[in-house]
Short mmCIF file of C-alpha atoms and ligand atoms in Angstrom, two decimals:
data_model
loop_
_atom_site.label_atom_id
_atom_site.label_comp_id
_atom_site.label_asym_id
_atom_site.label_seq_id
_atom_site.Cartn_x
_atom_site.Cartn_y
_atom_site.Cartn_z
CA MET A 1 15.20 -3.70 27.06
CA ARG A 2 14.79 -4.23 23.34
CA ARG A 3 11.91 -6.40 22.44
CA VAL A 4 12.99 -9.37 20.45
CA CYS A 5 10.63 -10.91 17.97
CA PRO A 6 10.46 -14.61 18.85
CA SER A 7 10.82 -16.91 15.91
CA ALA A 8 7.20 -18.00 16.23
CA THR A 9 6.18 -14.41 15.58
CA VAL A 10 8.46 -14.20 12.60
CA ARG A 11 6.78 -17.22 11.10
CA PHE A 12 3.40 -15.68 11.83
CA CYS A 13 4.50 -12.41 10.24
CA SER A 14 5.18 -14.12 6.96
CA ASP A 15 1.75 -15.75 6.98
CA SER A 16 -0.35 -14.22 4.24
CA LYS A 17 -3.39 -13.91 6.56
CA PHE A 18 -1.39 -11.55 8.73
CA VAL A 19 0.02 -9.58 5.86
CA LEU A 20 -3.41 -8.97 4.47
CA ALA A 21 -5.14 -8.18 7.76
CA PRO A 22 -7.47 -5.22 7.33
CA THR A 23 -6.30 -2.03 8.95
CA SER A 24 -7.60 1.49 8.99
CA ASP A 25 -5.22 2.26 6.20
CA VAL A 26 -6.79 -0.39 4.05
CA MET A 27 -10.14 1.22 4.67
CA PHE A 28 -8.65 4.49 3.51
CA PHE A 29 -7.42 2.92 0.31
CA ASN A 30 -10.73 1.21 -0.24
CA ARG A 31 -12.61 4.47 -0.08
CA LEU A 32 -10.05 6.13 -2.29
CA SER A 33 -10.13 3.49 -4.90
CA ARG A 34 -13.87 3.70 -5.20
CA ARG A 35 -14.03 7.44 -5.37
CA HIS A 36 -11.06 8.33 -7.55
CA PHE A 37 -9.62 5.13 -8.72
CA ALA A 38 -12.17 2.92 -10.30
CA ARG A 39 -9.66 1.97 -12.98
CA ILE A 40 -6.78 1.19 -10.69
CA ALA A 41 -6.83 -2.08 -8.87
CA GLY A 42 -4.97 -3.29 -5.86
CA TRP A 43 -5.14 -0.53 -3.28
CA SER A 44 -7.36 -2.55 -1.04
CA ALA A 45 -4.80 -5.06 0.11
CA LEU A 46 -1.93 -2.68 0.61
CA GLY A 47 -2.33 -2.04 4.28
CA ILE A 48 0.02 -0.37 6.70
CA SER A 49 -0.73 -1.10 10.29
CA ALA A 50 1.57 1.51 11.85
CA LYS A 51 0.01 3.81 14.40
CA PRO A 52 0.18 7.55 13.95
CA ALA A 53 3.33 9.02 15.43
CA GLU A 54 1.54 10.89 18.19
CA SER A 55 0.26 7.71 19.74
CA ALA A 56 3.42 5.67 19.30
CA GLU A 57 4.49 3.77 22.37
CA THR A 58 7.31 5.38 24.23
CA ASP A 59 9.05 2.34 25.63
CA GLN A 60 12.60 1.69 24.50
CA GLY A 61 11.49 -0.84 21.96
CA THR A 62 9.84 1.81 19.81
CA PRO A 63 12.03 2.96 16.92
CA ASN A 64 12.94 6.62 17.03
CA ARG A 65 11.23 7.24 13.77
CA LEU A 66 7.89 6.27 15.30
CA LEU A 67 8.54 8.85 18.00
CA ASN A 68 8.77 11.60 15.42
CA GLN A 69 12.53 11.66 15.63
CA ASN A 70 14.91 11.19 12.71
CA LEU A 71 12.75 13.59 10.76
CA PHE A 72 13.72 15.19 7.49
CA PRO A 73 13.86 19.00 7.55
CA ASN A 74 10.58 20.91 7.49
CA GLY A 75 9.44 21.53 3.96
CA PHE A 76 11.60 18.73 2.54
CA LEU A 77 10.25 18.14 -0.95
CA TRP A 78 9.14 14.61 -1.76
CA GLY A 79 8.68 13.69 -5.39
CA THR A 80 8.85 11.04 -8.06
CA ALA A 81 10.57 11.00 -11.44
CA THR A 82 10.13 9.77 -15.01
CA SER A 83 11.48 10.71 -18.43
CA ALA A 84 9.79 11.44 -21.75
CA TYR A 85 10.94 8.60 -23.98
CA GLN A 86 10.48 6.06 -21.21
CA ILE A 87 6.78 6.77 -20.67
CA GLU A 88 5.14 9.00 -23.27
CA GLY A 89 4.62 6.76 -26.31
CA ALA A 90 2.74 8.59 -29.11
CA VAL A 91 6.02 8.87 -31.00
CA ASN A 92 4.35 9.78 -34.27
CA GLU A 93 1.69 12.02 -32.90
CA ASP A 94 1.21 15.78 -33.19
CA ALA A 95 4.20 16.24 -35.47
CA ARG A 96 6.85 14.89 -33.06
CA GLY A 97 10.09 14.24 -34.90
CA PRO A 98 12.10 11.04 -34.51
CA SER A 99 14.76 10.85 -31.81
CA ILE A 100 17.96 8.83 -31.69
CA TRP A 101 16.25 6.47 -29.27
CA ASP A 102 13.45 5.71 -31.75
CA ARG A 103 16.08 4.84 -34.32
CA PHE A 104 18.16 2.83 -31.86
CA ALA A 105 15.27 0.87 -30.35
CA HIS A 106 14.08 -0.05 -33.83
CA THR A 107 17.52 -1.40 -34.74
CA PRO A 108 17.42 -5.19 -34.29
CA GLY A 109 19.44 -6.53 -31.40
CA LYS A 110 19.81 -3.32 -29.42
CA ILE A 111 17.04 -3.80 -26.85
CA LEU A 112 17.02 -6.91 -24.68
CA ASP A 113 13.38 -7.86 -25.31
CA GLN A 114 13.24 -6.46 -28.86
CA SER A 115 10.83 -3.80 -27.63
CA ASN A 116 10.68 -0.07 -28.21
CA ALA A 117 8.88 2.88 -26.64
CA ASP A 118 6.43 3.60 -29.46
CA VAL A 119 3.62 3.13 -26.94
CA ALA A 120 5.47 2.67 -23.63
CA ASN A 121 3.11 3.85 -20.84
CA ASP A 122 0.91 5.79 -23.24
CA HIS A 123 1.42 8.66 -20.84
CA TYR A 124 0.86 11.15 -23.67
CA HIS A 125 -2.82 10.21 -23.49
CA ARG A 126 -3.02 9.11 -19.86
CA TYR A 127 -1.17 11.96 -18.19
CA LYS A 128 -4.22 12.97 -16.14
CA GLU A 129 -4.51 9.52 -14.64
CA ASP A 130 -0.75 9.52 -13.99
CA VAL A 131 -0.90 12.85 -12.19
CA GLN A 132 -3.47 11.26 -9.89
CA LEU A 133 -0.99 8.47 -9.14
CA ILE A 134 1.50 11.08 -7.94
CA LYS A 135 -1.15 12.82 -5.90
CA GLU A 136 -2.22 9.62 -4.17
CA LEU A 137 1.34 9.20 -2.89
CA GLY A 138 1.12 12.60 -1.28
CA ALA A 139 4.16 13.67 -3.32
CA LYS A 140 4.40 17.39 -3.91
CA ALA A 141 6.91 17.43 -6.76
CA TYR A 142 7.31 15.66 -10.07
CA ARG A 143 10.44 15.44 -12.19
CA PHE A 144 9.71 14.60 -15.82
CA SER A 145 11.48 15.44 -19.05
CA ILE A 146 10.50 17.44 -22.08
CA ALA A 147 11.04 15.73 -25.43
CA TRP A 148 13.15 18.00 -27.59
CA PRO A 149 11.82 16.29 -30.78
CA ARG A 150 8.29 17.28 -29.83
CA ILE A 151 9.28 20.95 -29.53
CA PHE A 152 11.67 21.10 -32.50
CA PRO A 153 10.97 18.03 -34.64
CA ALA A 154 14.09 18.68 -36.71
CA GLY A 155 16.19 19.77 -33.72
CA THR A 156 16.39 23.38 -34.89
CA GLY A 157 14.25 25.59 -37.08
CA SER A 158 10.51 25.89 -36.69
CA PRO A 159 9.01 24.97 -33.37
CA ASN A 160 6.01 22.67 -33.29
CA PRO A 161 3.28 24.31 -31.21
CA LYS A 162 1.48 21.02 -30.65
CA GLY A 163 4.54 19.67 -28.86
CA LEU A 164 4.55 22.48 -26.37
CA ASP A 165 0.77 22.16 -25.98
CA PHE A 166 1.23 18.73 -24.44
CA TYR A 167 3.57 20.05 -21.76
CA ASN A 168 1.27 23.00 -21.15
CA ARG A 169 -1.55 20.55 -20.47
CA LEU A 170 0.68 18.49 -18.21
CA LEU A 171 1.90 21.54 -16.27
CA ASP A 172 -1.63 22.81 -15.76
CA GLU A 173 -2.75 19.40 -14.56
CA LEU A 174 0.15 19.15 -12.10
CA LEU A 175 -0.41 22.61 -10.68
CA ALA A 176 -4.16 22.05 -10.38
CA ASN A 177 -3.29 19.04 -8.21
CA GLY A 178 -0.78 20.86 -6.02
CA ILE A 179 2.28 19.17 -7.55
CA GLU A 180 5.32 21.26 -8.39
CA PRO A 181 6.80 20.57 -11.82
CA PHE A 182 10.59 20.01 -12.14
CA PRO A 183 11.20 19.48 -15.86
CA THR A 184 14.46 18.19 -17.32
CA LEU A 185 15.23 19.51 -20.78
CA TYR A 186 17.34 16.62 -22.02
CA HIS A 187 16.91 13.02 -20.98
CA TRP A 188 18.76 11.48 -23.93
CA ASP A 189 16.12 11.74 -26.70
CA LEU A 190 18.13 13.83 -29.15
CA PRO A 191 16.31 14.74 -32.37
CA GLN A 192 17.55 12.28 -34.99
CA ALA A 193 17.98 15.19 -37.40
CA LEU A 194 20.84 16.53 -35.25
CA GLN A 195 22.54 13.15 -35.28
CA ASP A 196 22.23 13.05 -39.07
CA ARG A 197 23.37 16.63 -39.65
CA PHE A 198 26.04 17.12 -37.01
CA GLY A 199 26.87 13.71 -35.58
CA GLY A 200 24.93 14.64 -32.45
CA TRP A 201 27.13 15.73 -29.54
CA ARG A 202 30.26 15.23 -31.67
CA SER A 203 29.61 18.77 -32.82
CA ARG A 204 29.26 21.96 -30.85
CA ASP A 205 26.41 22.80 -33.23
CA THR A 206 24.35 20.39 -31.11
CA SER A 207 25.39 22.26 -27.96
CA LYS A 208 24.18 25.48 -29.56
CA ALA A 209 20.94 23.90 -30.78
CA PHE A 210 20.34 22.68 -27.23
CA ALA A 211 20.71 26.23 -25.97
CA ASP A 212 18.18 27.54 -28.50
CA TYR A 213 15.70 24.85 -27.56
CA SER A 214 16.31 25.52 -23.84
CA GLY A 215 15.67 29.24 -24.20
CA TYR A 216 12.57 28.68 -26.28
CA VAL A 217 11.04 26.31 -23.73
CA ALA A 218 12.09 28.34 -20.69
CA ALA A 219 10.43 31.47 -22.08
CA ARG A 220 7.15 29.60 -22.41
CA ILE A 221 6.99 27.58 -19.20
CA SER A 222 8.67 29.76 -16.58
CA ASP A 223 5.37 31.38 -15.67
CA ARG A 224 4.53 28.03 -14.05
CA VAL A 225 7.88 26.31 -13.64
CA LYS A 226 10.35 27.56 -11.05
CA ASN A 227 13.07 24.91 -11.36
CA ILE A 228 14.62 23.45 -14.50
CA PHE A 229 17.20 20.70 -14.93
CA THR A 230 19.39 20.91 -18.03
CA ILE A 231 20.86 17.51 -18.93
CA ASN A 232 20.23 14.16 -17.29
CA GLU A 233 23.39 12.18 -16.56
CA CYS A 234 26.05 13.55 -18.90
CA ALA A 235 28.29 10.59 -18.08
CA ARG A 236 25.84 7.93 -19.15
CA LEU A 237 25.01 9.56 -22.45
CA VAL A 238 28.67 10.10 -23.26
CA HIS A 239 30.03 6.72 -22.21
CA SER A 240 27.18 4.41 -23.11
CA GLY A 241 26.10 6.37 -26.21
CA TYR A 242 29.44 7.31 -27.77
CA GLY A 243 32.01 5.11 -26.02
CA ALA A 244 30.62 1.64 -25.32
CA GLY A 245 27.94 2.09 -27.99
CA ILE A 246 25.31 0.25 -25.92
CA ASP A 247 22.93 3.24 -25.80
CA ALA A 248 21.76 5.51 -28.61
CA PRO A 249 23.34 6.63 -30.88
CA GLY A 250 25.40 3.44 -30.49
CA LEU A 251 28.83 4.82 -31.42
CA THR A 252 32.22 3.54 -30.29
CA LEU A 253 34.46 6.55 -30.70
CA SER A 254 38.17 6.82 -30.08
CA GLN A 255 39.36 8.38 -26.82
CA PRO A 256 40.08 11.87 -28.22
CA GLU A 257 36.70 11.94 -29.97
CA LEU A 258 34.97 10.75 -26.83
CA ASN A 259 36.63 13.48 -24.78
CA GLN A 260 35.42 16.02 -27.33
CA VAL A 261 31.85 14.69 -27.05
CA ARG A 262 32.09 15.01 -23.28
CA HIS A 263 33.25 18.60 -23.63
CA HIS A 264 30.36 19.43 -25.99
CA VAL A 265 27.85 17.96 -23.56
CA ALA A 266 29.25 20.06 -20.71
CA LEU A 267 29.24 23.06 -23.04
CA GLY A 268 25.62 22.30 -23.95
CA HIS A 269 24.77 22.36 -20.25
CA GLY A 270 26.45 25.77 -19.81
CA LEU A 271 24.88 27.28 -22.91
CA SER A 272 21.51 25.98 -21.75
CA VAL A 273 21.95 27.64 -18.34
CA GLN A 274 22.71 30.94 -20.08
CA ALA A 275 19.78 30.61 -22.47
CA ILE A 276 17.42 29.87 -19.58
CA ARG A 277 18.67 32.92 -17.67
CA ALA A 278 18.21 35.08 -20.77
CA ASN A 279 14.71 33.87 -21.57
CA ALA A 280 12.98 32.72 -18.39
CA ARG A 281 11.28 34.88 -15.82
CA SER A 282 13.73 36.16 -13.26
CA GLY A 283 13.97 33.86 -10.28
CA THR A 284 13.83 30.69 -12.38
CA ARG A 285 16.31 28.26 -10.87
CA VAL A 286 18.45 25.95 -12.98
CA GLY A 287 20.98 23.18 -12.49
CA PRO A 288 22.23 19.83 -13.81
CA ALA A 289 21.02 16.34 -12.88
CA GLU A 290 24.21 14.33 -12.65
CA ASN A 291 25.04 10.73 -11.85
CA LEU A 292 28.36 11.60 -10.33
CA GLU A 293 30.78 8.76 -9.66
CA VAL A 294 30.24 8.18 -5.97
CA CYS A 295 33.44 7.55 -4.02
CA ILE A 296 32.91 6.06 -0.58
CA PRO A 297 35.53 5.87 2.16
CA ALA A 298 36.03 2.13 2.62
CA ILE A 299 36.43 2.71 6.36
CA GLU A 300 35.39 6.01 7.88
CA THR A 301 38.73 7.39 9.00
CA PRO A 302 39.61 11.07 8.51
CA ALA A 303 42.29 10.11 5.98
CA ASN A 304 39.97 7.92 3.93
CA ILE A 305 37.21 10.50 4.07
CA ARG A 306 39.58 13.11 2.69
CA ALA A 307 40.85 10.66 0.04
CA SER A 308 37.29 9.92 -1.05
CA GLU A 309 36.65 13.65 -1.55
CA VAL A 310 39.78 13.98 -3.67
CA ALA A 311 38.69 10.93 -5.67
CA THR A 312 35.20 12.34 -6.26
CA ARG A 313 36.68 15.57 -7.58
CA GLU A 314 39.04 13.75 -9.94
CA LEU A 315 36.69 11.08 -11.19
CA ASN A 316 34.03 13.63 -12.08
CA ALA A 317 36.50 16.01 -13.73
CA GLY A 318 34.67 16.12 -17.06
CA TYR A 319 31.27 16.73 -15.52
CA LEU A 320 30.44 18.23 -12.13
CA THR A 321 34.00 19.34 -11.45
CA VAL A 322 34.34 21.40 -14.61
CA ILE A 323 30.77 22.67 -14.25
CA LEU A 324 31.38 23.87 -10.71
CA GLU A 325 35.05 24.90 -10.98
CA GLY A 326 35.35 26.12 -14.56
CA LYS A 327 38.47 24.12 -15.25
CA TYR A 328 39.58 20.60 -15.98
CA THR A 329 41.67 19.23 -13.14
CA ASP A 330 45.41 18.80 -13.64
CA GLY A 331 44.92 15.09 -13.04
CA PHE A 332 42.37 14.84 -15.85
CA LEU A 333 44.49 16.80 -18.36
CA GLU A 334 47.55 14.78 -17.49
CA TYR A 335 45.67 11.53 -17.84
CA ALA A 336 44.05 12.59 -21.13
CA GLY A 337 47.38 13.86 -22.52
CA ALA A 338 47.21 14.17 -26.28
CA ASN A 339 43.63 12.90 -26.16
CA ALA A 340 42.41 15.91 -24.15
CA PRO A 341 39.45 17.79 -25.60
CA LYS A 342 40.04 20.97 -27.54
CA PHE A 343 38.57 23.89 -25.66
CA THR A 344 38.89 27.61 -25.07
CA GLN A 345 38.83 29.61 -21.85
CA GLU A 346 35.53 31.02 -23.05
CA ASP A 347 34.14 27.46 -23.21
CA LEU A 348 35.13 26.91 -19.59
CA ARG A 349 33.50 30.16 -18.58
CA ILE A 350 30.26 29.08 -20.27
CA ILE A 351 30.37 25.56 -18.81
CA SER A 352 30.73 26.99 -15.31
CA SER A 353 27.88 29.48 -15.58
CA PRO A 354 26.56 29.66 -12.01
CA VAL A 355 23.83 27.16 -11.20
CA ASP A 356 21.21 27.44 -8.47
CA PHE A 357 21.32 23.83 -7.37
CA VAL A 358 22.88 20.49 -8.17
CA GLY A 359 20.74 17.45 -8.90
CA LEU A 360 22.22 14.05 -8.07
CA ASN A 361 21.02 10.68 -9.35
CA ILE A 362 22.19 8.21 -6.73
CA TYR A 363 21.88 4.47 -7.21
CA VAL A 364 25.19 2.72 -6.61
CA PRO A 365 28.61 3.01 -5.05
CA HIS A 366 31.01 3.54 -7.94
CA HIS A 367 34.15 3.14 -5.85
CA TYR A 368 35.32 2.30 -2.37
CA VAL A 369 38.35 4.43 -1.60
CA VAL A 370 41.31 4.31 0.76
CA ALA A 371 44.00 6.93 1.36
CA THR A 372 47.47 6.17 -0.01
CA GLU A 373 50.87 7.80 -0.17
CA SER A 374 50.67 7.93 -3.97
CA ALA A 375 50.60 11.24 -5.89
CA SER A 376 46.82 11.15 -6.24
CA GLY A 377 46.40 10.38 -2.54
CA PHE A 378 43.78 7.71 -3.07
CA ALA A 379 43.29 4.18 -4.36
CA LEU A 380 40.09 2.58 -5.63
CA LEU A 381 39.40 -0.88 -4.26
CA PRO A 382 38.09 -3.72 -6.42
CA PHE A 383 34.54 -4.93 -5.84
CA ALA A 384 34.24 -8.38 -4.39
CA ALA A 385 32.37 -10.81 -6.63
CA SER A 386 29.97 -11.36 -3.74
CA PHE A 387 29.01 -7.68 -3.50
CA PRO A 388 25.19 -7.65 -3.40
CA HIS A 389 23.01 -6.14 -6.08
CA MET A 390 19.35 -5.63 -6.79
CA ASP A 391 17.40 -7.03 -9.75
CA SER A 392 19.57 -5.14 -12.26
CA ASN A 393 23.09 -6.57 -12.15
CA TRP A 394 24.64 -3.11 -12.15
CA LEU A 395 22.55 -1.96 -9.19
CA ARG A 396 24.94 -2.65 -6.33
CA ILE A 397 23.50 -1.94 -2.94
CA ALA A 398 25.34 0.64 -0.84
CA PRO A 399 22.96 2.88 1.10
CA GLU A 400 25.87 5.00 2.33
CA ALA A 401 26.29 6.33 -1.23
CA MET A 402 23.26 8.46 -0.36
CA TYR A 403 25.13 10.00 2.55
CA TRP A 404 28.57 10.56 1.01
CA ALA A 405 27.54 11.89 -2.40
CA PRO A 406 25.60 14.96 -1.26
CA ARG A 407 27.99 15.55 1.64
CA GLN A 408 30.99 15.62 -0.68
CA VAL A 409 29.26 17.83 -3.25
CA ALA A 410 28.29 20.32 -0.54
CA LYS A 411 31.80 20.32 0.88
CA LEU A 412 33.94 20.22 -2.26
CA TRP A 413 32.11 22.96 -4.13
CA GLU A 414 30.20 24.78 -1.40
CA VAL A 415 26.91 23.85 -3.04
CA LYS A 416 24.05 25.27 -1.01
CA SER A 417 21.12 23.46 -2.65
CA ILE A 418 21.01 19.83 -3.68
CA TYR A 419 18.19 17.67 -4.96
CA ILE A 420 18.35 13.92 -5.19
CA THR A 421 16.96 13.80 -8.71
CA GLU A 422 16.78 10.00 -8.89
CA ASN A 423 17.01 7.04 -6.56
CA GLY A 424 15.19 3.75 -6.71
CA THR A 425 15.57 0.19 -7.78
CA SER A 426 14.43 -2.54 -10.09
CA ALA A 427 12.81 -5.52 -8.41
CA SER A 428 11.40 -8.80 -9.64
CA ASP A 429 7.89 -7.77 -8.56
CA GLU A 430 6.16 -11.13 -8.58
CA LEU A 431 2.40 -10.96 -8.68
CA ALA A 432 1.03 -12.59 -5.53
CA ALA A 433 -1.97 -14.87 -5.71
CA ASP A 434 -4.18 -11.97 -4.62
CA GLY A 435 -2.93 -9.86 -7.52
CA ASN A 436 -0.74 -7.59 -5.42
CA ILE A 437 2.99 -6.99 -5.46
CA TYR A 438 4.75 -7.21 -2.12
CA ASP A 439 8.03 -5.65 -3.18
CA VAL A 440 9.68 -5.79 0.21
CA ASP A 441 13.10 -5.79 -1.46
CA ARG A 442 12.41 -2.39 -3.01
CA ILE A 443 11.21 -1.17 0.38
CA MET A 444 14.38 -2.51 1.98
CA TYR A 445 16.50 -0.67 -0.58
CA LEU A 446 14.60 2.61 -0.23
CA ARG A 447 14.46 2.47 3.56
CA ASN A 448 18.20 2.03 3.83
CA TYR A 449 19.12 4.70 1.28
CA LEU A 450 16.68 7.15 2.85
CA THR A 451 18.05 6.44 6.31
CA GLN A 452 21.42 7.57 4.98
CA LEU A 453 19.86 10.63 3.37
CA GLN A 454 18.35 11.52 6.71
CA ARG A 455 21.79 11.10 8.26
CA ALA A 456 23.03 13.71 5.78
CA THR A 457 20.23 16.22 6.31
CA SER A 458 20.47 15.87 10.09
CA GLU A 459 24.12 16.92 9.79
CA GLY A 460 23.11 19.97 7.80
CA VAL A 461 23.93 18.75 4.28
CA PRO A 462 21.65 21.00 2.21
CA VAL A 463 19.47 18.47 0.41
CA LEU A 464 16.11 20.09 -0.33
CA GLY A 465 14.22 17.26 -1.94
CA TYR A 466 14.16 13.72 -3.27
CA PHE A 467 12.66 12.28 -6.47
CA LEU A 468 12.03 8.57 -6.37
CA TRP A 469 12.75 6.73 -9.63
CA SER A 470 10.28 5.83 -10.75
CA LEU A 471 6.63 6.72 -10.47
CA MET A 472 5.74 3.67 -12.55
CA ASP A 473 7.34 0.83 -14.48
CA ASN A 474 8.50 2.06 -17.86
CA PHE A 475 10.78 1.48 -20.85
CA GLU A 476 14.11 0.82 -19.15
CA TRP A 477 16.29 1.69 -22.15
CA ILE A 478 18.35 -1.32 -23.31
CA ASP A 479 16.57 -3.57 -20.82
CA GLY A 480 13.25 -2.79 -22.52
CA TYR A 481 10.36 -3.73 -20.26
CA GLU A 482 12.34 -6.47 -18.52
CA LYS A 483 13.34 -4.34 -15.55
CA ARG A 484 10.73 -2.64 -13.41
CA PHE A 485 11.53 0.42 -11.30
CA GLY A 486 8.03 1.70 -10.55
CA LEU A 487 6.08 2.33 -7.37
CA TYR A 488 3.14 1.40 -9.59
CA ARG A 489 3.14 -1.72 -11.65
CA VAL A 490 2.19 -1.18 -15.27
CA ASP A 491 0.61 -3.99 -17.23
CA PHE A 492 1.82 -2.99 -20.68
CA ALA A 493 -0.86 -5.06 -22.41
CA THR A 494 -3.72 -3.20 -20.74
CA GLN A 495 -1.97 -0.04 -19.47
CA ARG A 496 -3.41 -0.76 -16.06
CA ARG A 497 -1.49 0.86 -13.20
CA THR A 498 -1.48 -0.93 -9.84
CA PRO A 499 0.25 0.34 -6.70
CA LYS A 500 2.91 -1.96 -5.27
CA LEU A 501 3.47 -2.23 -1.53
CA SER A 502 6.33 0.27 -1.96
CA ALA A 503 3.76 2.89 -2.98
CA SER A 504 2.22 2.53 0.48
CA PHE A 505 5.68 2.71 2.03
CA TYR A 506 6.48 5.94 0.22
CA ARG A 507 3.09 7.44 1.00
CA GLU A 508 3.59 6.74 4.71
CA LEU A 509 7.12 8.11 4.65
CA ILE A 510 5.96 11.32 3.00
CA LYS A 511 3.13 11.67 5.50
CA ARG A 512 5.54 11.45 8.44
CA ASN A 513 8.50 13.18 6.79
CA ALA A 514 10.61 10.42 8.30
CA VAL A 515 11.88 7.01 7.28
CA VAL A 516 9.30 4.38 8.18
C1 GBH B 1 19.12 6.39 -14.60
O1 GBH B 1 20.39 5.99 -15.03
C2 GBH B 1 18.39 7.05 -15.73
O2 GBH B 1 18.44 8.46 -15.61
C3 GBH B 1 16.97 6.58 -15.90
O3 GBH B 1 16.46 7.02 -17.11
C4 GBH B 1 16.92 5.09 -15.74
O4 GBH B 1 15.67 4.55 -16.03
C5 GBH B 1 17.30 4.77 -14.31
O5 GBH B 1 18.52 5.32 -13.98
C6 GBH B 1 17.37 3.29 -14.02
O6 GBH B 1 18.36 2.68 -14.77
O7 GBH B 1 26.38 -1.17 -18.71
O8 GBH B 1 24.78 -2.80 -17.97
O9 GBH B 1 26.47 -2.00 -16.45
C7 GBH B 1 21.03 5.16 -14.11
C8 GBH B 1 22.50 5.05 -14.28
C9 GBH B 1 24.35 4.02 -15.20
C10 GBH B 1 22.33 2.74 -15.06
C11 GBH B 1 24.92 3.01 -16.12
C12 GBH B 1 22.94 1.69 -15.98
C13 GBH B 1 25.12 0.79 -16.73
C14 GBH B 1 24.46 -0.48 -17.10
N1 GBH B 1 22.93 4.03 -15.19
N2 GBH B 1 24.36 1.71 -15.93
S1 GBH B 1 25.60 -1.70 -17.62
#
């Protein structure tokens, strides 16, 4: 018989005395905070009262996950993620050049709260403290990005040794703490000089410059770095940066121009893969980090499942599909018509240079799909106005996106290694009277998405690791500091980092290698 929580208990559970009851875990945090964490407040109240799995009760009321079932595969890599412009600050230090995001954020009216990332999390100076935050979660991997304008302040030309020095220090600190670095080479902070000279990704000169930068960095870090991501989210930088104009560089190009930008970004990815292969130590693995359009079967019938796969292939034609197949789909070329990008067969060969893994940023369902008799074989359903979302309006909640996306990628393109390179959520993160943040909504979101990821891995979908976005609150692009995605709260006035309850959740999950 399932044990049912009587309503009296439910009321008791929401009583703050109960929530804050001391547990052995609290004692653990207390000791930790004194020894390593004098500057970080808040651990003490973040208790988890769960028993260790070995001693879990075995009656039918005990969830499987407490019985050490529903585990992720052995060696599954748990990590967190950030990006350079969103956390580093120090934009004028050590000869860094300006990026398009500096320019954009300093343009009045572009950022919701009129902020910018000149200081952001001051990670450039606090990276050692931030590495400790990762370590305290028990995470073994960290995805961060390298700022191109620190390495080549003018985009091309002379490298700036001080820029690389910072990443050398960061890499050494990570490795000394047993955390595997997974750098991304491009997370949107294009050197402004390339925008001025070439119109940014409107020109294939930028694709080539990206390759030169990629090779230069790979040669110097691949003694310590085994995995490199090329570009973060091609689609977002193309559509929001050059189409809608809401992200840097803020352009609203015509359809043919936009298609050409998209082609240059894919080409930049391919050239980067080749440059990394040519310059890095052998064995260095490389791949993209894509926010593919996730197509979910509205009802899980064989026909809808098949239709959703067809839809995923078509709707990602300019990104993952061309990267993994080396051609634009007939559907895409037909749809683009006279607006199609200009390309050569050689371009397609470069774009589809073999990758070692595919990174997927998964947040939302992009489409619910049903099978139809139409030529395409699928139809996309409209979203109901009542579809739920998290604190960011765009962040619709569909945990099953985390199951279907990697499953489809593995099946459609026979991908053998997948990383979830981002997943997480904004939350309102109210400060409780005791100074803590009980972000149970973030925990709800993560628990449900990770349950679906476990469904995928248990069926043999080859997902090797997961990077939670984000380690800490940071500059959320056009939302400035208004939206918080972190496991750690950041007080941007004092730079104090405080773990939220979700940090305890993630730490426990990592410890058990199972959803908790
Ligand atoms: C990721 O993008 C980014 O890689 C990361 O840097 C970022 O901080 C994180 O997610 C959280 O946002 O036009 O208002 O409807 C996420 C994918 C897709 C999120 C486009 C925002 C559109 C916003 N993004 N989306 S809106």
